[in-house]
Tab-separated table of C-alpha atoms in Angstrom:
chain	number	residue	atom	x	y	z
A	126	MET	CA	-40.417	-24.949	-4.425
A	127	ALA	CA	-39.706	-28.564	-5.371
A	128	LYS	CA	-39.375	-29.292	-9.071
A	129	LEU	CA	-42.440	-30.628	-10.881
A	130	ARG	CA	-40.588	-33.778	-11.928
A	131	SER	CA	-39.753	-34.542	-8.311
A	132	LEU	CA	-43.375	-33.997	-7.256
A	133	HIS	CA	-44.649	-36.232	-10.083
A	134	ILE	CA	-42.321	-39.017	-8.954
A	135	PHE	CA	-43.404	-38.618	-5.327
A	136	ASP	CA	-47.081	-38.613	-6.329
A	137	SER	CA	-46.652	-41.787	-8.381
A	138	ILE	CA	-44.913	-43.624	-5.546
A	139	CYS	CA	-47.763	-42.615	-3.233
A	140	GLN	CA	-50.369	-43.900	-5.675
A	141	PHE	CA	-48.692	-47.263	-6.345
A	142	GLY	CA	-47.028	-47.825	-2.974
A	143	SER	CA	-43.951	-49.095	-4.765
A	144	ILE	CA	-41.007	-47.536	-6.565
A	145	THR	CA	-40.922	-50.508	-8.943
A	146	GLU	CA	-44.564	-50.177	-9.987
A	147	ALA	CA	-44.400	-46.389	-10.162
A	148	SER	CA	-41.251	-46.632	-12.290
A	149	GLN	CA	-43.021	-48.830	-14.827
A	150	HIS	CA	-46.038	-46.528	-14.901
A	151	ILE	CA	-44.290	-43.198	-15.509
A	152	HIS	CA	-41.290	-44.643	-17.409
A	153	VAL	CA	-38.568	-43.350	-15.098
A	154	SER	CA	-35.760	-45.651	-13.958
A	155	GLN	CA	-35.837	-46.934	-10.390
A	156	PRO	CA	-32.448	-45.389	-9.489
A	157	ALA	CA	-33.621	-42.005	-10.801
A	158	MET	CA	-36.824	-42.258	-8.783
A	159	THR	CA	-34.940	-43.239	-5.640
A	160	GLN	CA	-32.506	-40.336	-6.018
A	161	SER	CA	-35.348	-37.898	-6.673
A	162	LEU	CA	-37.202	-39.038	-3.555
A	163	LEU	CA	-34.102	-38.799	-1.359
A	164	LYS	CA	-33.422	-35.291	-2.663
A	165	LEU	CA	-37.025	-34.260	-1.935
A	166	GLU	CA	-36.820	-35.626	1.618
A	167	ARG	CA	-33.547	-33.785	2.223
A	168	MET	CA	-35.067	-30.547	0.978
A	169	LEU	CA	-38.118	-30.934	3.238
A	170	GLY	CA	-36.121	-32.252	6.189
A	171	VAL	CA	-38.521	-35.155	6.828
A	172	LYS	CA	-39.028	-38.807	5.940
A	173	LEU	CA	-41.998	-39.178	3.611
A	174	PHE	CA	-42.092	-42.997	3.623
A	175	VAL	CA	-41.396	-45.961	5.829
A	176	ARG	CA	-39.367	-48.287	3.608
A	177	SER	CA	-40.435	-51.925	3.784
A	178	GLN	CA	-41.779	-54.345	1.184
A	179	ARG	CA	-44.114	-51.492	0.310
A	180	MET	CA	-43.580	-47.738	0.468
A	181	ILE	CA	-45.812	-46.667	3.364
A	182	MET	CA	-46.377	-42.950	3.795
A	183	THR	CA	-45.490	-41.420	7.145
A	184	ASP	CA	-47.928	-38.996	8.781
A	185	VAL	CA	-46.079	-36.027	7.351
A	186	GLY	CA	-45.874	-37.843	4.028
A	187	LYS	CA	-49.662	-38.130	3.970
A	188	LEU	CA	-49.965	-34.446	4.819
A	189	PHE	CA	-47.576	-33.466	2.043
A	190	HIS	CA	-49.219	-35.772	-0.483
A	191	LYS	CA	-52.720	-34.473	0.201
A	192	ARG	CA	-51.705	-31.012	-0.960
A	193	VAL	CA	-49.480	-32.248	-3.799
A	194	ARG	CA	-52.322	-34.420	-5.129
A	195	SER	CA	-54.628	-31.396	-5.047
A	196	GLY	CA	-52.134	-29.487	-7.183
A	197	MET	CA	-51.762	-32.396	-9.596
A	198	LEU	CA	-55.517	-32.552	-10.058
A	199	ARG	CA	-55.535	-28.863	-10.991
A	200	LEU	CA	-52.736	-29.397	-13.506
A	201	GLU	CA	-54.467	-32.460	-14.932
A	202	GLU	CA	-57.714	-30.496	-15.216
A	203	ALA	CA	-55.896	-27.737	-17.086
A	204	VAL	CA	-54.653	-30.218	-19.691
A	205	LEU	CA	-57.846	-32.261	-20.014
A	206	LYS	CA	-60.090	-29.221	-20.337
A	207	HIS	CA	-57.907	-26.870	-22.330
A	208	GLY	CA	-55.649	-29.016	-24.471
A	209	SER	CA	-56.675	-30.152	-27.947
A	210	PRO	CA	-59.245	-32.978	-28.303
A	211	GLN	CA	-56.387	-35.371	-29.116
A	212	VAL	CA	-54.473	-34.315	-26.008
A	213	GLN	CA	-57.556	-34.663	-23.824
A	214	SER	CA	-57.591	-38.387	-24.554
A	215	ASN	CA	-54.224	-38.730	-22.776
A	216	PRO	CA	-54.892	-38.444	-19.014
A	217	HIS	CA	-51.182	-38.580	-18.131
A	218	LEU	CA	-49.902	-35.824	-20.401
A	219	TYR	CA	-49.863	-33.300	-17.551
A	220	ARG	CA	-46.823	-35.124	-16.156
A	221	GLN	CA	-44.789	-33.947	-19.146
A	222	ILE	CA	-45.228	-30.248	-18.337
A	223	SER	CA	-42.016	-28.678	-17.049
A	224	ASP	CA	-41.277	-25.898	-14.580
A	225	SER	CA	-39.687	-23.800	-17.319
A	226	GLN	CA	-42.801	-24.066	-19.498
A	227	LEU	CA	-45.113	-22.883	-16.722
A	228	THR	CA	-42.715	-20.127	-15.694
A	229	ALA	CA	-42.614	-18.848	-19.269
A	230	LEU	CA	-46.396	-19.106	-19.665
A	231	HIS	CA	-47.122	-17.134	-16.514
A	232	ALA	CA	-44.561	-14.425	-17.218
A	233	VAL	CA	-45.603	-13.930	-20.850
A	234	LEU	CA	-49.324	-13.751	-20.097
A	235	GLU	CA	-48.737	-11.387	-17.174
A	236	MET	CA	-46.379	-9.109	-19.108
A	237	ASN	CA	-48.101	-9.458	-22.511
A	238	SER	CA	-44.640	-9.509	-24.039
A	239	PHE	CA	-41.904	-12.071	-24.627
A	240	LYS	CA	-39.224	-9.434	-24.151
A	241	ALA	CA	-40.650	-8.092	-20.878
A	242	ALA	CA	-41.189	-11.640	-19.620
A	243	ALA	CA	-37.585	-12.535	-20.425
A	244	GLU	CA	-36.293	-9.470	-18.580
A	245	SER	CA	-38.406	-10.292	-15.515
A	246	LEU	CA	-37.040	-13.854	-15.481
A	247	ASN	CA	-33.464	-12.830	-16.343
A	248	LYS	CA	-33.626	-15.132	-19.370
A	249	THR	CA	-33.087	-14.559	-23.054
A	250	THR	CA	-36.139	-13.791	-25.151
A	251	SER	CA	-35.458	-16.832	-27.322
A	252	THR	CA	-35.441	-19.119	-24.255
A	253	VAL	CA	-38.769	-17.801	-22.987
A	254	HIS	CA	-40.257	-17.969	-26.478
A	255	ARG	CA	-39.077	-21.563	-26.911
A	256	ASN	CA	-40.481	-22.681	-23.540
A	257	PHE	CA	-43.809	-20.971	-24.185
A	258	ARG	CA	-44.201	-22.424	-27.672
A	259	SER	CA	-43.133	-25.906	-26.537
A	260	LEU	CA	-46.051	-25.897	-24.091
A	261	GLU	CA	-48.424	-25.000	-26.916
A	262	VAL	CA	-46.958	-27.852	-28.972
A	263	LEU	CA	-47.377	-30.283	-26.075
A	264	LEU	CA	-51.009	-29.252	-25.609
A	265	GLU	CA	-51.596	-28.978	-29.368
A	266	GLN	CA	-53.380	-25.742	-28.490
A	267	LYS	CA	-52.692	-22.045	-29.024
A	268	LEU	CA	-52.738	-20.241	-25.685
A	269	ALA	CA	-52.308	-16.672	-26.889
A	270	ASP	CA	-52.885	-14.388	-29.836
A	271	THR	CA	-50.011	-12.312	-31.139
A	272	ARG	CA	-50.747	-8.696	-31.999
A	273	PRO	CA	-48.444	-5.819	-32.938
A	274	ASN	CA	-46.010	-5.309	-30.034
A	275	GLN	CA	-47.917	-7.545	-27.623
A	276	ILE	CA	-49.225	-11.025	-26.942
A	277	ARG	CA	-52.592	-11.658	-25.287
A	278	ALA	CA	-54.001	-14.825	-23.749
A	279	ASN	CA	-56.967	-16.313	-25.579
A	280	ALA	CA	-59.819	-18.053	-23.745
A	281	GLU	CA	-57.963	-21.373	-23.508
A	282	GLY	CA	-54.819	-19.599	-22.382
A	283	GLU	CA	-56.641	-17.678	-19.646
A	284	ALA	CA	-58.222	-20.855	-18.303
A	285	PHE	CA	-55.001	-22.876	-18.473
A	286	TYR	CA	-53.110	-20.010	-16.828
A	287	ALA	CA	-55.562	-19.877	-13.907
A	288	LEU	CA	-55.522	-23.617	-13.216
A	289	SER	CA	-51.745	-23.922	-13.537
A	290	LYS	CA	-51.233	-20.952	-11.189
A	291	LEU	CA	-53.535	-22.652	-8.716
A	292	ALA	CA	-51.554	-25.880	-9.013
A	293	LEU	CA	-48.315	-24.067	-8.173
A	294	ARG	CA	-50.012	-22.409	-5.197
A	295	GLU	CA	-50.902	-25.849	-3.859
A	296	PHE	CA	-47.354	-27.130	-4.370
A	297	ARG	CA	-45.940	-24.171	-2.425
A	298	GLN	CA	-48.521	-24.681	0.308
A	299	ALA	CA	-47.544	-28.352	0.534
A	300	GLN	CA	-44.083	-27.309	1.679
A	301	SER	CA	-45.571	-24.811	4.143
A	302	ASP	CA	-47.729	-27.623	5.539
A	303	VAL	CA	-44.611	-29.678	6.209
A	304	GLU	CA	-42.957	-26.739	7.940
A	305	ALA	CA	-46.078	-26.268	10.084
A	306	TRP	CA	-45.969	-29.965	10.995
A	307	LYS	CA	-42.390	-29.374	12.164
A	308	GLY	CA	-43.579	-26.416	14.257
A	309	ASN	CA	-42.316	-23.708	11.912
A	310	PHE	CA	-45.262	-21.463	11.117
A	311	ASP	CA	-43.734	-19.137	8.550
A	312	GLU	CA	-46.154	-19.378	5.630
A	313	ALA	CA	-47.942	-16.564	3.830
A	314	PHE	CA	-51.532	-16.354	2.667
A	315	THR	CA	-53.780	-13.741	1.112
A	316	VAL	CA	-57.286	-12.738	2.131
A	317	GLY	CA	-59.763	-10.903	-0.060
A	318	ALA	CA	-61.808	-8.468	2.044
A	319	LEU	CA	-65.131	-7.009	0.984
A	320	PRO	CA	-66.003	-3.586	2.477
A	321	LEU	CA	-68.257	-5.010	5.183
A	322	VAL	CA	-65.399	-6.615	7.146
A	323	GLN	CA	-62.674	-4.016	6.576
A	324	SER	CA	-63.429	-1.487	9.298
A	325	SER	CA	-63.666	-3.592	12.452
A	326	ILE	CA	-64.014	-7.367	12.048
A	327	LEU	CA	-60.920	-7.961	9.934
A	328	PRO	CA	-58.508	-5.599	11.762
A	329	ARG	CA	-59.323	-7.198	15.134
A	330	ALA	CA	-58.822	-10.694	13.729
A	331	LEU	CA	-55.506	-9.663	12.152
A	332	LEU	CA	-54.178	-8.264	15.425
A	333	ALA	CA	-55.205	-11.351	17.387
A	334	PHE	CA	-53.748	-13.652	14.729
A	335	ALA	CA	-50.421	-11.800	14.727
A	336	GLN	CA	-50.096	-12.473	18.452
A	337	GLU	CA	-50.520	-16.227	17.927
A	338	PHE	CA	-48.598	-16.578	14.653
A	339	PRO	CA	-45.999	-13.790	14.545
A	340	GLN	CA	-44.066	-15.397	11.658
A	341	VAL	CA	-47.057	-15.899	9.333
A	342	THR	CA	-47.612	-13.153	6.775
A	343	VAL	CA	-51.219	-12.253	5.986
A	344	SER	CA	-51.833	-10.004	2.994
A	345	VAL	CA	-55.192	-8.275	2.597
A	346	VAL	CA	-56.512	-7.172	-0.783
A	347	ASP	CA	-59.793	-5.499	-1.638
A	348	GLY	CA	-61.892	-5.064	-4.749
A	349	THR	CA	-65.220	-6.168	-6.116
A	350	TYR	CA	-66.508	-9.631	-5.300
A	351	ALA	CA	-66.182	-10.686	-8.952
A	352	SER	CA	-62.581	-9.497	-9.309
A	353	MET	CA	-61.469	-11.199	-6.098
A	354	VAL	CA	-63.172	-14.471	-7.014
A	355	ARG	CA	-61.226	-14.461	-10.281
A	356	GLN	CA	-58.017	-13.907	-8.309
A	357	MET	CA	-58.994	-16.737	-5.982
A	358	GLN	CA	-59.504	-19.080	-8.933
A	359	ARG	CA	-55.900	-18.337	-9.956
A	360	GLY	CA	-54.547	-19.020	-6.477
A	361	GLU	CA	-53.652	-15.358	-5.920
A	362	ILE	CA	-56.168	-15.115	-3.058
A	363	ASP	CA	-56.873	-17.967	-0.649
A	364	TYR	CA	-60.376	-16.923	0.374
A	365	VAL	CA	-62.769	-13.974	0.258
A	366	ILE	CA	-64.532	-12.663	3.377
A	367	GLY	CA	-67.808	-10.742	3.276
A	368	ALA	CA	-71.542	-11.102	2.792
A	369	LEU	CA	-72.395	-14.464	1.245
A	370	ARG	CA	-73.975	-14.490	-2.212
A	371	GLN	CA	-77.277	-16.171	-3.026
A	372	SER	CA	-75.896	-17.188	-6.419
A	373	LEU	CA	-72.256	-18.123	-6.957
A	374	MET	CA	-70.193	-17.048	-9.968
A	375	SER	CA	-68.950	-20.578	-10.625
A	376	ASP	CA	-69.435	-24.164	-9.496
A	377	SER	CA	-65.749	-24.083	-8.554
A	378	ILE	CA	-66.610	-21.765	-5.645
A	379	GLU	CA	-67.985	-22.786	-2.246
A	380	GLN	CA	-69.019	-20.631	0.688
A	381	PHE	CA	-69.804	-21.104	4.364
A	382	PRO	CA	-71.141	-18.748	7.057
A	383	LEU	CA	-69.259	-17.341	10.045
A	384	PHE	CA	-71.989	-15.209	11.640
A	385	ASP	CA	-75.109	-13.161	10.861
A	386	ASP	CA	-75.287	-9.400	10.508
A	387	ALA	CA	-78.103	-6.891	9.985
A	388	LEU	CA	-78.343	-3.625	8.067
A	389	ILE	CA	-78.987	-0.293	9.771
A	390	ILE	CA	-79.651	3.293	8.676
A	391	VAL	CA	-76.921	5.762	9.613
A	392	ALA	CA	-76.519	9.538	9.478
A	393	ARG	CA	-74.196	12.240	10.774
A	394	ILE	CA	-74.168	13.241	14.419
A	395	GLY	CA	-76.764	15.981	14.908
A	396	HIS	CA	-78.852	14.951	11.903
A	397	PRO	CA	-82.476	16.143	12.320
A	398	LEU	CA	-83.744	12.542	12.319
A	399	SER	CA	-81.304	11.473	15.035
A	400	LYS	CA	-83.471	13.219	17.622
A	401	LEU	CA	-86.670	11.425	16.601
A	402	LYS	CA	-88.125	8.252	18.014
A	403	GLN	CA	-90.290	6.002	15.849
A	404	ILE	CA	-89.099	7.441	12.562
A	405	THR	CA	-91.496	6.876	9.650
A	406	LEU	CA	-90.972	6.162	5.956
A	407	ARG	CA	-92.226	9.661	5.262
A	408	ASP	CA	-89.481	11.081	7.504
A	409	LEU	CA	-86.841	9.081	5.644
A	410	ALA	CA	-88.204	10.074	2.244
A	411	ALA	CA	-87.514	13.730	3.022
A	412	TYR	CA	-83.734	13.227	2.736
A	413	PRO	CA	-81.373	12.178	-0.073
A	414	TRP	CA	-79.425	8.928	0.206
A	415	VAL	CA	-76.128	7.186	-0.442
A	416	MET	CA	-76.605	3.716	-1.907
A	417	PRO	CA	-74.369	0.619	-1.945
A	418	ARG	CA	-72.460	-0.538	-5.006
A	419	THR	CA	-74.324	-2.326	-7.787
A	420	ALA	CA	-74.441	-6.133	-7.463
A	421	SER	CA	-73.663	-6.095	-3.725
A	422	PRO	CA	-76.104	-7.933	-1.407
A	423	SER	CA	-76.940	-4.715	0.458
A	424	ARG	CA	-77.737	-2.980	-2.854
A	425	ALA	CA	-80.542	-5.435	-3.580
A	426	TYR	CA	-82.048	-4.650	-0.183
A	427	PHE	CA	-81.565	-0.895	-0.659
A	428	ASP	CA	-83.337	-0.907	-4.031
A	429	ARG	CA	-86.426	-2.536	-2.528
A	430	PHE	CA	-86.381	-0.238	0.486
A	431	TYR	CA	-85.807	2.939	-1.526
A	432	GLN	CA	-88.739	2.102	-3.775
A	433	SER	CA	-90.963	1.904	-0.691
A	434	LEU	CA	-90.055	5.524	0.166
A	435	ASN	CA	-91.815	6.787	-2.977
A	436	ARG	CA	-89.468	9.751	-3.274
A	437	PRO	CA	-90.432	12.090	-6.151
A	438	SER	CA	-88.109	11.665	-9.133
A	439	HIS	CA	-87.230	15.376	-9.265
A	440	LEU	CA	-85.481	15.211	-5.872
A	441	GLN	CA	-81.755	14.463	-5.511
A	442	CYS	CA	-81.018	10.922	-6.629
A	443	PRO	CA	-78.833	8.620	-4.491
A	444	ILE	CA	-75.046	8.679	-4.772
A	445	GLU	CA	-73.600	5.212	-5.388
A	446	THR	CA	-70.378	4.075	-3.721
A	447	GLY	CA	-68.790	0.857	-2.563
A	448	SER	CA	-66.281	2.738	-0.409
A	449	PHE	CA	-67.124	3.041	3.260
A	450	GLY	CA	-64.698	5.958	3.561
A	451	VAL	CA	-66.553	7.871	0.846
A	452	LEU	CA	-69.901	7.039	2.445
A	453	ARG	CA	-68.729	8.244	5.850
A	454	CYS	CA	-67.444	11.558	4.502
A	455	ILE	CA	-70.606	12.229	2.486
A	456	LEU	CA	-72.789	11.570	5.519
A	457	GLN	CA	-70.636	13.762	7.758
A	458	GLU	CA	-70.794	16.661	5.296
A	459	SER	CA	-74.521	16.493	4.484
A	460	ASP	CA	-77.954	15.380	5.622
A	461	ARG	CA	-77.871	12.321	3.389
A	462	LEU	CA	-78.704	8.915	4.839
A	463	GLY	CA	-77.095	5.552	4.216
A	464	ILE	CA	-77.783	1.861	4.710
A	465	ILE	CA	-74.847	-0.128	5.994
A	466	SER	CA	-73.882	-3.243	7.928
A	467	ALA	CA	-74.096	-2.845	11.694
A	468	GLN	CA	-70.690	-4.533	12.052
A	469	GLN	CA	-69.105	-2.280	9.447
A	470	ALA	CA	-70.154	0.866	11.303
A	471	THR	CA	-69.068	-0.333	14.768
A	472	TYR	CA	-66.062	2.014	15.037
A	473	GLU	CA	-67.986	5.090	13.844
A	474	LEU	CA	-70.947	4.421	16.138
A	475	GLN	CA	-68.791	3.813	19.216
A	476	ARG	CA	-66.865	7.055	18.660
A	477	SER	CA	-69.925	9.136	17.783
A	478	ILE	CA	-68.794	9.762	14.225
A	479	LEU	CA	-72.108	8.476	12.890
A	480	VAL	CA	-75.425	7.705	14.540
A	481	LYS	CA	-77.841	4.825	14.020
A	482	LEU	CA	-81.378	6.012	13.291
A	483	ASP	CA	-84.349	4.578	15.152
A	484	PHE	CA	-85.830	2.705	12.212
A	485	PRO	CA	-85.347	-1.085	12.197
A	486	LEU	CA	-84.828	-2.607	8.764
A	487	GLU	CA	-86.938	-5.746	8.655
A	488	ASN	CA	-85.593	-8.914	7.056
A	489	SER	CA	-82.174	-7.338	6.506
A	490	THR	CA	-80.163	-10.005	8.339
A	491	ARG	CA	-77.723	-11.827	6.076
A	492	ALA	CA	-74.924	-14.320	6.518
A	493	ILE	CA	-71.336	-13.100	6.648
A	494	GLY	CA	-68.770	-15.697	5.782
A	495	VAL	CA	-66.099	-17.050	3.513
A	496	ALA	CA	-66.011	-17.912	-0.175
A	497	ASN	CA	-63.292	-20.334	-1.187
A	498	ARG	CA	-62.328	-22.722	-3.963
A	499	SER	CA	-64.198	-26.025	-4.122
A	500	GLY	CA	-62.115	-28.742	-2.511
A	501	TRP	CA	-59.916	-26.201	-0.718
A	502	PHE	CA	-58.671	-27.153	2.724
A	503	PRO	CA	-57.014	-24.566	4.974
A	504	SER	CA	-53.652	-24.892	6.663
A	505	PRO	CA	-53.623	-24.753	10.494
A	506	PRO	CA	-52.854	-20.991	10.537
A	507	GLN	CA	-55.575	-20.337	7.957
A	508	SER	CA	-58.071	-22.347	10.023
A	509	ARG	CA	-57.186	-20.387	13.140
A	510	PHE	CA	-57.615	-17.098	11.296
A	511	LEU	CA	-61.130	-18.136	10.264
A	512	GLU	CA	-61.907	-19.009	13.888
A	513	LEU	CA	-60.778	-15.554	14.983
A	514	LEU	CA	-63.006	-13.942	12.361
A	515	GLY	CA	-65.952	-15.843	13.807
A	516	GLN	CA	-65.001	-14.594	17.288
A	517	ARG	CA	-65.520	-11.021	16.106
A	518	GLN	CA	-66.662	-9.495	19.404
């Protein structure tokens, strides 16, 4: 990745349209700025400006700057929100942060130890300690609390860590955008997958995407919605796919729909209710259930539906799980019933592993889509992957 100093110089030239004006603004000599820009262009293998009386960005220069500016805004936000009150009055202080300071910060807060961080970076402990503390001095803000044998991020440190990680993610993506512009699609991105899309929708999209972009690496992680949103806010995940939420965890998160999906009731093949037509609530109340994980959209629906069954409290209570694999095995080995997304159960229904019961769940349709960071814009491969998810059939 390009050095922060080089990116700051490039960003300033873009903003002022002149090396002379940018030089006066950020207090770097014109020869140093010119050399930095030439080095950046050589590294990227493109011309970022047309040199004339003004510095006019080329098309690829505009593409690169859009992503770099996004990263700078994240870094600026980190300083203005999580530095000391005195520091927050200086809107340009973020330009003084160095690569070595951020590298030390991230390693220390991830390892909870100066020694372990130094070993992971192949640096001396004193070097990592000095870089970490110099960032605290610059921000006039403690970022971590020292305890016996460990160091832990405090609230300001956690927030600064997340925003600075996100800034670095944007800077790396800026270089991938340039490579894509040159026709080299070799980037990597990470998708957070909620259970609903894991069994059929996501695998099909991944296979189709791999045919179109064989050199792009897609990593899939799973977890709870809350945990993956936190990872997304740190730039560790690019977007989360699943049922959209009625209330978002943060105003820094946006979401948009891809398609609609409905809930169905499923049971094992040969279940007594699978032979019935026009199943009633009384029929359903005679059997124990498996319920979705707490705080999931389908759980809210299940709770309302289960209450309508009026099952006596002395009967077997529902088993809670967010794992589709666990749900499937429980249903196969018992007469329990479950509520699940129709899309999620596609594979099991087509292969007669489970059966859909003849009881329509009214008003169970919900939007399936993508949650992403506010202001996020996908790369061409990421956009195509989202298109393939929408073409789920």
